[in-house]
Coordinates of C-alpha atoms and ligand atoms in Angstrom, one line a residue:
Chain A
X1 CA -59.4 -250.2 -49.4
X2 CA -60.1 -247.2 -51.4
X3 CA -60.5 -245.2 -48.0
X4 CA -57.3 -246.2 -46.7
X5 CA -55.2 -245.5 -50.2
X6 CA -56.7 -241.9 -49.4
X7 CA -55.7 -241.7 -46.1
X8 CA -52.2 -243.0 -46.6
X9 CA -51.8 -240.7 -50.0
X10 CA -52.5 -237.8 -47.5
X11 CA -50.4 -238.8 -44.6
X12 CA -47.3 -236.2 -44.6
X13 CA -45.6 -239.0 -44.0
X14 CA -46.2 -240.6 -47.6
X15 CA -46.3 -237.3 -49.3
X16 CA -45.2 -237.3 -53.4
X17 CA -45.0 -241.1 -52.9
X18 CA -45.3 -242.3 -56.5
X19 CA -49.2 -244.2 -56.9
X20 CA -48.0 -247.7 -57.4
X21 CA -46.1 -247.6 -54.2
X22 CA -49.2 -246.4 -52.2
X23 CA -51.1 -249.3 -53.7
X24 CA -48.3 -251.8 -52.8
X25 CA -48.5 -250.4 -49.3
X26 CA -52.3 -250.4 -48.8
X27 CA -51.8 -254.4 -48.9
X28 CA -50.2 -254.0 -45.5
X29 CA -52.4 -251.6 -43.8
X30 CA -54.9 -251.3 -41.5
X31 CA -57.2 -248.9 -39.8
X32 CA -56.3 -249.0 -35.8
X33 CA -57.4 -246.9 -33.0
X34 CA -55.8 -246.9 -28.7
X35 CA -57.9 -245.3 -26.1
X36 CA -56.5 -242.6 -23.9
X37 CA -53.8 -244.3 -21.6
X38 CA -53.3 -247.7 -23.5
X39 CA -50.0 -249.0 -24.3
X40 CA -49.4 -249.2 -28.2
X41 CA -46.2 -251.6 -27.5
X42 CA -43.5 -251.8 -25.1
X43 CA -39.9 -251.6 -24.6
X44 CA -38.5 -255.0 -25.9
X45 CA -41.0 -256.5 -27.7
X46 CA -40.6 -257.9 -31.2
X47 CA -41.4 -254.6 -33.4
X48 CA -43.9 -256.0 -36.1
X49 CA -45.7 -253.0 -36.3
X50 CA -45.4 -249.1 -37.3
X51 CA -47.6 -246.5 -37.5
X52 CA -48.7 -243.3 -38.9
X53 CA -51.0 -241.1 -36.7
X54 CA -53.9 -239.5 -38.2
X55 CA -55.1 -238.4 -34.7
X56 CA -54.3 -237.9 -30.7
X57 CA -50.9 -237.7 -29.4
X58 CA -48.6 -240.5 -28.0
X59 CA -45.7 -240.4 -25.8
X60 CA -42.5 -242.5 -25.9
X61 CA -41.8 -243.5 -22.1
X62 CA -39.1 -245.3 -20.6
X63 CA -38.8 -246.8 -17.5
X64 CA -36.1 -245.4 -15.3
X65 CA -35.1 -247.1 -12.0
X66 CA -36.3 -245.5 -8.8
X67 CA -37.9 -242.2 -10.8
X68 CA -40.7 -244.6 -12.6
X69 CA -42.1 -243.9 -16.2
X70 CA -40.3 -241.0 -17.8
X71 CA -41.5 -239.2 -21.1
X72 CA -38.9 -238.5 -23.5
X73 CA -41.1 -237.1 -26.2
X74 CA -44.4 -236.9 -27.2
X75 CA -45.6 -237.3 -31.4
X76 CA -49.1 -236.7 -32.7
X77 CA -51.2 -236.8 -35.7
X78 CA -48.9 -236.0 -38.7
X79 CA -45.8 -237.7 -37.2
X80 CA -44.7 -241.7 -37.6
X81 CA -44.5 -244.1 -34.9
X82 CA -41.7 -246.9 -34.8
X83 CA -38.8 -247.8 -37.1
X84 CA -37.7 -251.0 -35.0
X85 CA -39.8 -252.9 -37.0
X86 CA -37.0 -252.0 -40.1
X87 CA -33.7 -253.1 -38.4
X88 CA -32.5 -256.0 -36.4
X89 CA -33.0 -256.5 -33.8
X90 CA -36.6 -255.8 -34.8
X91 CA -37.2 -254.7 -30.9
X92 CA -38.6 -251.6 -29.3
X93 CA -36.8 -249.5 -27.6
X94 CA -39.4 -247.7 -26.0
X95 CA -42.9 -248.1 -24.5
X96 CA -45.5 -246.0 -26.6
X97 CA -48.7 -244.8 -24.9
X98 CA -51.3 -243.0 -26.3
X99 CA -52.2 -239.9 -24.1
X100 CA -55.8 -239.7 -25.6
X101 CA -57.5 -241.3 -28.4
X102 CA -55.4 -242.3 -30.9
X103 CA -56.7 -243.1 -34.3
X104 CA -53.7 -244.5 -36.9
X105 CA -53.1 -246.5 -39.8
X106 CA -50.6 -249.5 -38.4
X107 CA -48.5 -250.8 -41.2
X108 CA -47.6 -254.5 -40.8
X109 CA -43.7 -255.0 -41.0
X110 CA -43.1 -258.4 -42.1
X111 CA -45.6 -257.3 -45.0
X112 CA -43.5 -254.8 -45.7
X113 CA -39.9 -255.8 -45.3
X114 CA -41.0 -258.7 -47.8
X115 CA -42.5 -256.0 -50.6
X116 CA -39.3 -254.0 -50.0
X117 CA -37.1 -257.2 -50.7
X118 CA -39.1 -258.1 -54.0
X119 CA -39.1 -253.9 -55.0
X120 CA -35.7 -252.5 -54.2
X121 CA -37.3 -248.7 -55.3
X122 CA -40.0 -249.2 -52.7
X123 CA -37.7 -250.6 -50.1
X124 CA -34.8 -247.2 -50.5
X125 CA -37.8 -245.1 -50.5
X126 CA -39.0 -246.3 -47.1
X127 CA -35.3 -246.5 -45.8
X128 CA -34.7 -242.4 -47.2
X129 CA -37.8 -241.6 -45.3
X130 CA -37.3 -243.5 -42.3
X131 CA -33.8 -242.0 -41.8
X132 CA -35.1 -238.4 -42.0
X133 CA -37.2 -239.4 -39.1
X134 CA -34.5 -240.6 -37.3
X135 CA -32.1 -237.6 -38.1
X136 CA -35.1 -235.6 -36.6
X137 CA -35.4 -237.2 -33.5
X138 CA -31.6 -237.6 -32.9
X139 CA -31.3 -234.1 -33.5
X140 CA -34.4 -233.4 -31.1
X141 CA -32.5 -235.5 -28.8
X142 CA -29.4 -233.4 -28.7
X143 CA -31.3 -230.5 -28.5
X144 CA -32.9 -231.9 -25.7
X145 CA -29.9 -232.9 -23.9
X146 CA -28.0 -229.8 -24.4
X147 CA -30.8 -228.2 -21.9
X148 CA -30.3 -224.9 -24.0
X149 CA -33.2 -223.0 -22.0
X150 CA -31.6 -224.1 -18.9
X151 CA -28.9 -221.7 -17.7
X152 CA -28.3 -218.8 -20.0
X153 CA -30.7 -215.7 -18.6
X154 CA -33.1 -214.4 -21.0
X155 CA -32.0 -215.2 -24.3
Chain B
X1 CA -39.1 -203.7 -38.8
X2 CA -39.8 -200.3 -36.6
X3 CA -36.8 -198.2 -37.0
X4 CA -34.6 -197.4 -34.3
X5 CA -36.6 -195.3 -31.6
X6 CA -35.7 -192.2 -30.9
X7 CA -34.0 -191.1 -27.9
X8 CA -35.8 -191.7 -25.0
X9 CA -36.3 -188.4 -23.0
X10 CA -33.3 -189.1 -20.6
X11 CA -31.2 -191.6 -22.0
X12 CA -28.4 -191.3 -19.2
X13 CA -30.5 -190.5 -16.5
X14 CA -32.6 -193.1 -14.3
X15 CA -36.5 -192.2 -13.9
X16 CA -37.1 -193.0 -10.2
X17 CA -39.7 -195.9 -9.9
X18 CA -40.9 -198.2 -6.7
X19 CA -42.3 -201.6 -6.8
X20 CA -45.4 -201.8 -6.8
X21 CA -46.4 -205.5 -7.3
X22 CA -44.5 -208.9 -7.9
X23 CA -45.5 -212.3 -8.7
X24 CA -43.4 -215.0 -8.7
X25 CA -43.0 -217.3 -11.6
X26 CA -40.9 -219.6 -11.4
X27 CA -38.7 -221.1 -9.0
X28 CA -36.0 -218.1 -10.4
X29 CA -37.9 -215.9 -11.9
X30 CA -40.1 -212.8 -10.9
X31 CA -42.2 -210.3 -12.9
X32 CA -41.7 -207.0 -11.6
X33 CA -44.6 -204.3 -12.0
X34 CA -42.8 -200.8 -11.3
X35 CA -44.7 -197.1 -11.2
X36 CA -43.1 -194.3 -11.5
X37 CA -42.5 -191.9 -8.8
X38 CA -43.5 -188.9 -10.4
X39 CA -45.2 -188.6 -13.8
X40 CA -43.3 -189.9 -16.8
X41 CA -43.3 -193.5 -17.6
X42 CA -43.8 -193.0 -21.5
X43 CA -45.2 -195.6 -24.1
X44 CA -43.1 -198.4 -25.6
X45 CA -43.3 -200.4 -28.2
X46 CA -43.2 -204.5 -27.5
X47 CA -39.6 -205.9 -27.7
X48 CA -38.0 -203.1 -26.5
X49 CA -36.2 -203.4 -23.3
X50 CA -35.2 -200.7 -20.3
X51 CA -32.0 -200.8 -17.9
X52 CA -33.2 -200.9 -14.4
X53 CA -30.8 -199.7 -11.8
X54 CA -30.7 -201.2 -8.4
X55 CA -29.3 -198.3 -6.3
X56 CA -26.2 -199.2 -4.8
X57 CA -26.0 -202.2 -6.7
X58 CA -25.7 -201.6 -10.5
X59 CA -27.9 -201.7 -13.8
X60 CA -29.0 -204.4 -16.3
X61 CA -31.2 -204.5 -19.7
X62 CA -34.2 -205.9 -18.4
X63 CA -37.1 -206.4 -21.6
X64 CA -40.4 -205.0 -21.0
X65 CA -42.6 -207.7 -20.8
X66 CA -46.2 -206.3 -20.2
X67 CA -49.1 -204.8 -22.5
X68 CA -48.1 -202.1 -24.7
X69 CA -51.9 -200.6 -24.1
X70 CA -51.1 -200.0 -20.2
X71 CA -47.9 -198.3 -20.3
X72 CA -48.6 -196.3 -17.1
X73 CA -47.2 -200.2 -15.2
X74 CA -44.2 -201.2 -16.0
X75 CA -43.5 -204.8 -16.1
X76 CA -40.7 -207.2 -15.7
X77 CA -39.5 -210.6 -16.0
X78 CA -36.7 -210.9 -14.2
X79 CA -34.4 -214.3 -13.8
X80 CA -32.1 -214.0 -11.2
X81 CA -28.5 -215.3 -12.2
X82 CA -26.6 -212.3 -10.2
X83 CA -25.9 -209.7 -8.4
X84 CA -28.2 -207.1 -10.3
X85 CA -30.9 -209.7 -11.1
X86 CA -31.1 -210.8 -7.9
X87 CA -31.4 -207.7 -5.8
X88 CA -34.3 -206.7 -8.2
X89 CA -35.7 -210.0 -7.1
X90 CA -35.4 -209.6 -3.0
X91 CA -36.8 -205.6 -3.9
X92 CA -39.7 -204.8 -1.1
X93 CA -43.0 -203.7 -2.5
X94 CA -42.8 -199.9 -2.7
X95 CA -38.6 -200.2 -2.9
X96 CA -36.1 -198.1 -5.6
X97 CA -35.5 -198.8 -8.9
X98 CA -34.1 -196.6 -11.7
X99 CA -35.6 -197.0 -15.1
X100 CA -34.0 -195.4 -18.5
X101 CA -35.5 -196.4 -21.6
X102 CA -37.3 -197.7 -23.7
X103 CA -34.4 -198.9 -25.7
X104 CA -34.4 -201.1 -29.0
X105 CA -35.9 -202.1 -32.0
X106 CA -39.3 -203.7 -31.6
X107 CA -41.1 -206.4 -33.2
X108 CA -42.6 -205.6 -37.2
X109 CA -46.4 -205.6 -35.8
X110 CA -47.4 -203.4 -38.7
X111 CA -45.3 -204.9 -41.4
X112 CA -47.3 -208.1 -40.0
X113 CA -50.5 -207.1 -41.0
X114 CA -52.5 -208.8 -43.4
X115 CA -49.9 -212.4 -43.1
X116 CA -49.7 -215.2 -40.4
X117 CA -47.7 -214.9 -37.3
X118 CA -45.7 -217.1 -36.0
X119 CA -44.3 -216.4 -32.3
X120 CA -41.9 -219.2 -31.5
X121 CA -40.4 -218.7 -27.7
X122 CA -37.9 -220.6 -25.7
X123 CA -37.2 -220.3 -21.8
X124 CA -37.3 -216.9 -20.8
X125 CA -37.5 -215.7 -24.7
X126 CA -41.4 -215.5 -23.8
X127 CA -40.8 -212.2 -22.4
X128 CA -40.1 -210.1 -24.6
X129 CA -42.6 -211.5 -26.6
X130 CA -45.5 -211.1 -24.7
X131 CA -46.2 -207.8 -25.5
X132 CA -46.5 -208.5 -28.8
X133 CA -49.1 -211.4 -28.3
X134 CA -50.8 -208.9 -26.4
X135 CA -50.9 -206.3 -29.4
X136 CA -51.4 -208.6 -32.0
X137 CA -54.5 -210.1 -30.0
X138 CA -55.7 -206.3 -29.6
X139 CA -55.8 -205.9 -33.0
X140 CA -56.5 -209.5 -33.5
X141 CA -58.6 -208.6 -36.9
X142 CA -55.7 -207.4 -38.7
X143 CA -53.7 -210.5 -39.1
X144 CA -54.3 -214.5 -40.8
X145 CA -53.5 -216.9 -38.4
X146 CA -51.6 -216.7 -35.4
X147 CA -49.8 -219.4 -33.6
X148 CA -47.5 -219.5 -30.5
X149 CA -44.9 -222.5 -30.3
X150 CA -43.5 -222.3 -26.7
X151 CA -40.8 -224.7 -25.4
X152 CA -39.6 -224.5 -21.8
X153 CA -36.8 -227.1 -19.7
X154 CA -39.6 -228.6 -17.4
X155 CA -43.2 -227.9 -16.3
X156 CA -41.8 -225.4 -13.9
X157 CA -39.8 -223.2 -15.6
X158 CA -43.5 -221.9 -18.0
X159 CA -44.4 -218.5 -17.7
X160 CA -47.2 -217.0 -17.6
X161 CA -49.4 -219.9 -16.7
X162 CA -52.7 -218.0 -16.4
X163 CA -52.0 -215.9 -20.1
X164 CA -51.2 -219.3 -21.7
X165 CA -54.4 -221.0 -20.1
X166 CA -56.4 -217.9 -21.2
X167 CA -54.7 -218.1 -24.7
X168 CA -55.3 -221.8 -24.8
X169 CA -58.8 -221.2 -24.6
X170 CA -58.8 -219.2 -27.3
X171 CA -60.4 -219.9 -30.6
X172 CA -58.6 -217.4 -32.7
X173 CA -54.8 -218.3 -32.0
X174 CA -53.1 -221.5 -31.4
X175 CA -51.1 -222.3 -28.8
X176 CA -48.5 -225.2 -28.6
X177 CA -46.4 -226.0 -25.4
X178 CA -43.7 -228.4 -25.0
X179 CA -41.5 -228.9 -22.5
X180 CA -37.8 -230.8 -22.7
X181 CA -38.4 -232.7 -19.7
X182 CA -42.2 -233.7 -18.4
X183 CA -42.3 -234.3 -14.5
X184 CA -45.8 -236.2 -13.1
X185 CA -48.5 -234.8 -13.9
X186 CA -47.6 -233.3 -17.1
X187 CA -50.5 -234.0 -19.9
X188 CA -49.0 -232.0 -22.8
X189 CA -46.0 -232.2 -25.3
X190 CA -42.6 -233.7 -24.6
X191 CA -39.7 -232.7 -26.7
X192 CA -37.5 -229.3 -28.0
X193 CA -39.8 -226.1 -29.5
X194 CA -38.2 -226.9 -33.0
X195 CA -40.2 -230.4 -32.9
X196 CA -43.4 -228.0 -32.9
X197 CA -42.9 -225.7 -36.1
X198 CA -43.4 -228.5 -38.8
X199 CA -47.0 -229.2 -37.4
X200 CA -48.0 -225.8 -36.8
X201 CA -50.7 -224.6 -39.0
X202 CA -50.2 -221.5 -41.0
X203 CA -49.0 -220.4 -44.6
X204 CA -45.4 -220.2 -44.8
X205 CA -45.0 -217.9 -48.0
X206 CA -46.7 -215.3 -46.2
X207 CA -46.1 -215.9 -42.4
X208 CA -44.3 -213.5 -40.1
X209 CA -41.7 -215.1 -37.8
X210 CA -40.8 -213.8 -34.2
X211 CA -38.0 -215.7 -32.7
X212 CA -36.5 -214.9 -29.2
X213 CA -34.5 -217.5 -26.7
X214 CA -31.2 -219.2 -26.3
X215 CA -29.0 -218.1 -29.4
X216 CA -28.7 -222.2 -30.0
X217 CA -32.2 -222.8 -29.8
X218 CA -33.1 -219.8 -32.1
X219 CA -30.4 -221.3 -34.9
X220 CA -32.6 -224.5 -35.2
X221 CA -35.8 -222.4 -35.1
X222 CA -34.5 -220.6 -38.1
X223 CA -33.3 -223.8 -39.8
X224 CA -37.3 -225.1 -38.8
X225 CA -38.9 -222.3 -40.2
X226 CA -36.8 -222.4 -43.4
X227 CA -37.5 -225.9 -44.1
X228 CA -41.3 -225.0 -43.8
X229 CA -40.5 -222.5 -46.3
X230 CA -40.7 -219.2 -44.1
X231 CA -38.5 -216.6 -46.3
X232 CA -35.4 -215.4 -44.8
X233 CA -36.7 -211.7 -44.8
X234 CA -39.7 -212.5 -42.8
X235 CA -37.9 -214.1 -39.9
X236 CA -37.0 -211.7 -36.9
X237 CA -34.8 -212.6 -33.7
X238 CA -34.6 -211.0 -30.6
X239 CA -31.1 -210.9 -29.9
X240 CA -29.4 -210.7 -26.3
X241 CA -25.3 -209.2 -25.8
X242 CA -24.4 -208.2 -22.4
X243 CA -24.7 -204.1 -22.6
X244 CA -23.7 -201.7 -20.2
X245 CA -24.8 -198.3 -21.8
X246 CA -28.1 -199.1 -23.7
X247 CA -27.0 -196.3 -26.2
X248 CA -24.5 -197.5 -28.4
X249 CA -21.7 -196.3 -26.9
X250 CA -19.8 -198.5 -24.5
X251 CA -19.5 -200.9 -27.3
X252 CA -19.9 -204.1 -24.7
X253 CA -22.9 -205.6 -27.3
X254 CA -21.4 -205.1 -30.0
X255 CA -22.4 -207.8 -33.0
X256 CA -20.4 -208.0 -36.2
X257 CA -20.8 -204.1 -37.1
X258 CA -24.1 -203.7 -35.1
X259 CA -24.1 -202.8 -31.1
X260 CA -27.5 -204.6 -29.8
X261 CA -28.4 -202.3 -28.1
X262 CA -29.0 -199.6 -30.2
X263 CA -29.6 -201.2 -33.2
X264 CA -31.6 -203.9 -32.1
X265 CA -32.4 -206.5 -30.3
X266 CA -35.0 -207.4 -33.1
X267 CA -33.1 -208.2 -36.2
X268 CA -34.1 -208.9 -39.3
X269 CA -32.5 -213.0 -39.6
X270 CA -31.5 -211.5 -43.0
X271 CA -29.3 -208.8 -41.3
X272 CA -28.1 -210.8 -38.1
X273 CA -27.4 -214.0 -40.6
X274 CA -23.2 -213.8 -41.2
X275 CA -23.1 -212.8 -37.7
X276 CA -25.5 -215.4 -35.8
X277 CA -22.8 -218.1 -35.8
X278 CA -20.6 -215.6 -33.5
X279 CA -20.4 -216.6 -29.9
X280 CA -20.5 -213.8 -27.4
X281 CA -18.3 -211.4 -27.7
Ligands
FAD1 C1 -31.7 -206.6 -24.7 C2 -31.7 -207.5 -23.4 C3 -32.9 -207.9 -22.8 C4 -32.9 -208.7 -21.7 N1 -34.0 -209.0 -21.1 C5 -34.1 -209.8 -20.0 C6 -35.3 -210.1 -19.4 O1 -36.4 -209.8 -19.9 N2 -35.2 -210.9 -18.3 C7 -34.0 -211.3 -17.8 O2 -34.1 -212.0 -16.7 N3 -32.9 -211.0 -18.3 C8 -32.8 -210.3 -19.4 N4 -31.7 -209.9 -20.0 C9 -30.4 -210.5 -19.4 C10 -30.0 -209.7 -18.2 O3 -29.6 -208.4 -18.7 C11 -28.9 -210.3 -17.5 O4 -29.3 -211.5 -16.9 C12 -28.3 -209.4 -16.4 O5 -27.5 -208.4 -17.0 C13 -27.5 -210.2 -15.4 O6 -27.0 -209.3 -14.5 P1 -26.6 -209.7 -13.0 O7 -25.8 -208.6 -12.4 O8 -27.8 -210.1 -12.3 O9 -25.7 -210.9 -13.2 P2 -24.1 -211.0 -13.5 O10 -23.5 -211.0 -12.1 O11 -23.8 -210.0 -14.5 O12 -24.1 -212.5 -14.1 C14 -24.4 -213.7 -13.4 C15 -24.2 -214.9 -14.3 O13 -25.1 -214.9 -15.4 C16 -24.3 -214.8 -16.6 N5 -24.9 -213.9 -17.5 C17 -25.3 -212.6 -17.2 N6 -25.9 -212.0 -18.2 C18 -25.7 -212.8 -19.2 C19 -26.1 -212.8 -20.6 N7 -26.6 -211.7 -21.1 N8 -25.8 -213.8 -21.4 C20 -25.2 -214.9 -20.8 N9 -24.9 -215.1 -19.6 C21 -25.1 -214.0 -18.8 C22 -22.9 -214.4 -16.2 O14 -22.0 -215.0 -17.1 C23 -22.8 -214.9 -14.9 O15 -22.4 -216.3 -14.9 C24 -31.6 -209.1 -21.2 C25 -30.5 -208.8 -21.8 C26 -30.5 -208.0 -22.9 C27 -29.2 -207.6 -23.5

């Protein structure tokens, strides 16, 4: 237990997160690893699950008619995976695949939703970080969509 | 930053060059190598750019986009959009070109000594940092980390495949791809450059930032590096304006109170800052 307090204190992810939240949140951890090509979960299956990546890189596919599997983004060690598991539907909207060996601590989200019900600090904590991740991605999204190295010479 | 160079020996008059080799590197883009006809290609300093004439055709600011040590070639990278561009493109080995320059500021390599650097490239903004990658490896001792964060629209728009492969392998520079849309076969990073900068490894209080693509894609690079805590005052952009005289003159680039082309394109971000919003003028 005292290995994984230390490796969630150090994730970026959980950085300046006060002690007694850590130890709340070691309760629903766990020590997981994918080998190179494995599916971590898939588009439209319950989300019970997220995880913080300590190691390897991952990429968020989706399946597009006619064109096959299509990487929208790749994350790696450093980054969080999943935030279905926080809103209903509680789906995912994505297949995640690890690209090579990927270590991570998966956090269990029923554990989790249930701690953040009974500890209302824990639970805005978790939201304020989750949206900065998802303000990050959407923005990397537009960026992305805007195809600004596309047509403009040079620049 | 260097201050501005001095005139070049013939600002208004083209030194005759041919082509002597090109490769192609993308499915738009060429790098040009050019020689001089005579004697008199002179040194530059990376970041600066030349305006190559295509007789008969006309003349655009082109950056220089080789190694600094070998000034006798001159290199090009070249996308072709138009008229100009494209002629360059369909040149024949051994055919005219015009060269004035070197023009521009160039990137702080000596004010860079002794911090990090932190190159961060997007599409064709690769070009005109490439000389500096190669004079910062040259001197590789002099600086604390450096790292390259490179993001291109697909697999097939990345140049300079064989120096990234040889910069990948590397041990003393780090060297991060990513590309906005991954076709088959594409092992590495999916997503915009900005997505790179928070897990780049180097020291942001005393890192040296050298920022050159789309104006758009520079903004959020700026906002990136800020958030990582890169001061203002070591940021520098490479800024493009369409220019017609290279001298400060015509007025065509002009940027706030600045003209680009004489008195960059490096900026200081602290300098360029009320004026980076601007759109084209
Ligand atoms: C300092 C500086 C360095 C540059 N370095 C390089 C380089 O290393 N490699 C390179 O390929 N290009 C570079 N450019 C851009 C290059 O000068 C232009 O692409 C060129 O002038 C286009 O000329 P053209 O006659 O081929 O196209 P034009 O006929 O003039 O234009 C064709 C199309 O491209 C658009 N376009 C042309 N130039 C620009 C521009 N500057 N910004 C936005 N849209 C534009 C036009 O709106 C038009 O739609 C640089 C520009 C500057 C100012």
């Amino acid at each position: 237990m005292e290995t994984l307090e230390r490796l969630l204190a150090a994730h970026p992810f959980f950085k300046d997160l006060r002690p007694e939240h850590l130890q709340v949140l070691v309760g629903c951890a766990a020590n997981v690893r994918f080998e190179a090509g494995q599916y971590i979960f898939r588009e439209g299956e319950e989300a019970k699950t997220f995880y913080l990546l300590r190691h390897g890189r991952v990429a968020l596919e989706m399946a597009v008619p006619g064109r096959g599997s299509l990487t929208i983004q790749t994350i790696r060690e450093g980054d969080v995976l999943g935030w279905a598991w926080l809103f209903p539907p509680h789906r995912w909207h994505f297949d995640a695949r690890a690209v090579e060996l990927v270590r991570a601590i998966a956090m269990d989200g029923q554990c989790l939703r249930d701690k953040c019900e009974q500890d209302h600090s824990l639970g805005y904590e978790l939201v304020k970080r989750f949206a900065q991740v998802i303000v990050e991605r959407l923005q990397a999204t537009r960026l992305q969509l805007l195809d600004v190295y596309g047509h403009v010479p040079h620049r | 930053m260097s201050p501005t160079v001095e005139a070049s020996p013939a600002p208004l008059w083209p030194l005759p060059c041919r082509l002597h080799a090109r490769r192609r590197e993308t499915r738009d883009t060429v790098t040009l190598e050019l020689e001089a006809v005579g004697p008199g290609l002179g040194e530059f300093a990376p970041g600066q750019f030349n305006m190559l004439y295509v007789f008969g055709v006309g003349e655009v600011p082109i950056s220089i986009s080789g190694d600094p040590a070998h000034p006798g070639r001159l290199v090009h990278t070249v996308r072709m959009v138009g008229a100009v561009t494209r002629a360059l493109g369909r040149l024949p080995r051994g055919g005219a070109v015009g060269v004035r320059g070197p023009f521009g500021t160039s990137w702080p390599l000596e004010e860079a000594a002794g911090s990090d650097v932190v190159v961060v490239a997007g599409g064709m903004g690769l070009a005109p940092l490439r000389p500096a990658l190669y004079a910062l490896l040259a001197r590789r001792e002099r600086f604390g980390r450096i790292v390259l964060l490179y993001g291109a629209r697909t697999p097939g728009d990345l140049l300079y495949v064989t120096d990234l492969r040889r910069w990948r392998a590397r041990m003393d520079l780090e060297v991060e791809v990513t590309v906005d849309a991954a076709t088959d076969g594409w092992r590495g990073d999916v997503g915009v450059v900005t997505t790179l900068i928070p897990r780049a490894r180097f020291e942001p209080a005393s890192t040296v930032a050298l920022v050159c693509g789309p104006e758009v894609m520079m903004r959020f690079v700026v906002r990136e590096l800020q958030a990582r805590g890169v001061p203002d005052g070591s940021i520098y952009l490479s800024m493009e304006r369409n220019m017609h005289c290279g001298i400060g003159q015509c007025g065509h680039c002009q940027c706030g109170p600045f003209f680009v082309c004489r008195d960059g394109p490096v900026f200081p971000y602290r300098r360029i800052a009320p004026f980076f919003r601007l759109r084209e003028l």
